[in-house]
Amino acid sequence: MAEEMKAAENAAGNFIEDFIREDIAEGGQYEGKTVHTRFPPEPNGYLHIGHAKAICVDFGMAEKFGGMCNLRMDDTNPTKEDVEYVDAIKEDIAWLGFHWDDRFFFASEYFEQMYEYAVELIRKGLAYVCELTPEQMKENRGDLFRPAVSPYRDRPIEESLDLFRRMKNGEFEDGKMTLRAKIDLSSGNFNMRDPVIYRINRLHHHRTGDQWCIYPMYDFAHPLEDALEGITHSLCTLEFEDHRPLYNWVIQNTSVPSIPRQIEFARLGINNTVMSKRKLRLLVEEKYVDGWDDPRMPTLCGLRRRGYTPASIRNFCERIGVAKTNSVVEYSFLEHCLREDLNLNAQRVMTVINPIKLVITNYPEGQSENFTIENNPNRPEDGTRTITFSRECFIEAEDFLEEKIKGYNRLYPGNEVRLKSAYIVKCTGCKKDENGQVVEVYAEYDPATRGGDTPDGRKVRGTIHWVDAENYVEAEVRLYENLFTDPEPDTGDKNFLDYINPNSLKVMTGCKAERFVGEVHGDHPSYQFMRLGYFCPDKDSTKDHLIFNRSVSLKDGFKRQANSK
Ligand code: ATP
Ligand code: MG
């Protein structure tokens, strides 16, 4: 089996695909049937990048086989469900580019049918009402050498039928009784030791209100939901592998209209973040972050606000593949996938986030000239734009040093650099304030280098970005780091809240951007701010107060900048 699995994993495509292909082939259990999958989120939080993987697998497999994928809110557990989450989940899936058409369901729509299937089990002698308290049940669950025990197991069918009906009618208090499947008290798989399939729980449900005071357990409800919807392949994560025998038992022993097959695949884990909704909710509720869509969150709405594109996320999910063993993927791989997409598609602009003024002392005062530059060298079809150049511009404070250090090719007295797409300038010095702080940098330009070329072929190693001080817009720029300082903030007995990175958000105000950035704001979701990374307007950005989030930095920071041409 292990060998078989490995071979399947290594084959082109993946093992799920192979299973499905076998199933629908001649002689397979679904010969001639349309492949039908489902994505079943529990609406108790926002979707995260781990869910994106499941979505890509569920919807992706259906797409691949020309089938269908249902969207089903798994709302059988009424504790923390909320309409807000339902809407957000739909929005996120649609944003990723997947469609469920009219196949949108709530598991709670099947409560009545589930109840009937439970009655069917009792009638067949395959379920009974048990009066052990949760503590007693725990004490009586046995171990590898001792079977579990329930004194109620052989209760007459009629009695269980009557009690179960009365459980439903609210005659007993919460926790007083359960309905248990009668399977095998000595099974090596503890999920099969007469699992509880219904419990009494007086909780208000977001859709069914107070109509029910008994609720089905996940392991009983899920196979029924799948079967009722005609799902052929119920794809889920590995932790359900040990539950598959119970899944199949429910399907085999109830008169459901179809037979779904459960296939498990590995959960996605990513380092430097936490992924469980419970933990993400804590970050929101305790105000460590600014809501579920904080750009530092691994939620889909957070990634979207950060500037992630649907294509980058789908591509990431595609490339990490599906496997049978859990593993942790590097966060940097997710960033890599985004960078690839934005490198192709983002508009290039110049923005200075830590500005200092550069005065070109030999450039006539009051003069200005235009340069035409390509919006995106990778997409000539995106056209060109005009930027202006005059005697004063802003440059990054880091692009000037009073004294050269090894490997530094930017501005220092006596050195020449290229002002990107404009001219080559030679640094002549600077002015400092009374504290010794550099407040202005001086340079002279070479009129023969218009466009940044050196007609005599002399070598100019550094190229820096700049923004015309006569023609710019102010912007706020938000720079992000990992939310956690530890790559595995929630492993072992670590408390992830102890590893919050205090520098995960850095707000830069008074940044200077090409006017272009302000004008087309909204039409182009992402920009490359040259040398700084990829940025997108934040949802709170307005025409009068531009705010940009750094989605991802460019690669190899310093090295690349210092040597760039
Ligand atoms: P969480 O612990 O984050 O709340 P969950 O599994 O309880 O996750 P559900 O809403 O029940 O969340 O999940 C819906 C579907 O998404 C399930 O099929 C589940 O297996 C899948 N899923 C959840 N997290 C991941 C993950 N990290 N990687 C892959 N699939 C996931
Ligand atoms: Mg869950």
Coordinates of C-alpha atoms in Angstrom, one line a residue, residues 103 152 249 335 352 358 402 444 472 513 544:
R103 CA -25.1 24.5 -5.9
Y152 CA -27.3 0.6 27.3
W249 CA -20.2 2.4 7.7
E335 CA 5.9 35.1 -2.0
V352 CA 10.6 57.3 -2.8
L358 CA 18.6 66.0 -4.4
E402 CA 29.0 61.0 2.9
E444 CA 25.6 68.0 -11.3
Y472 CA 4.6 64.3 -7.2
A513 CA 5.3 59.0 -5.6
D544 CA -6.5 62.6 -0.9

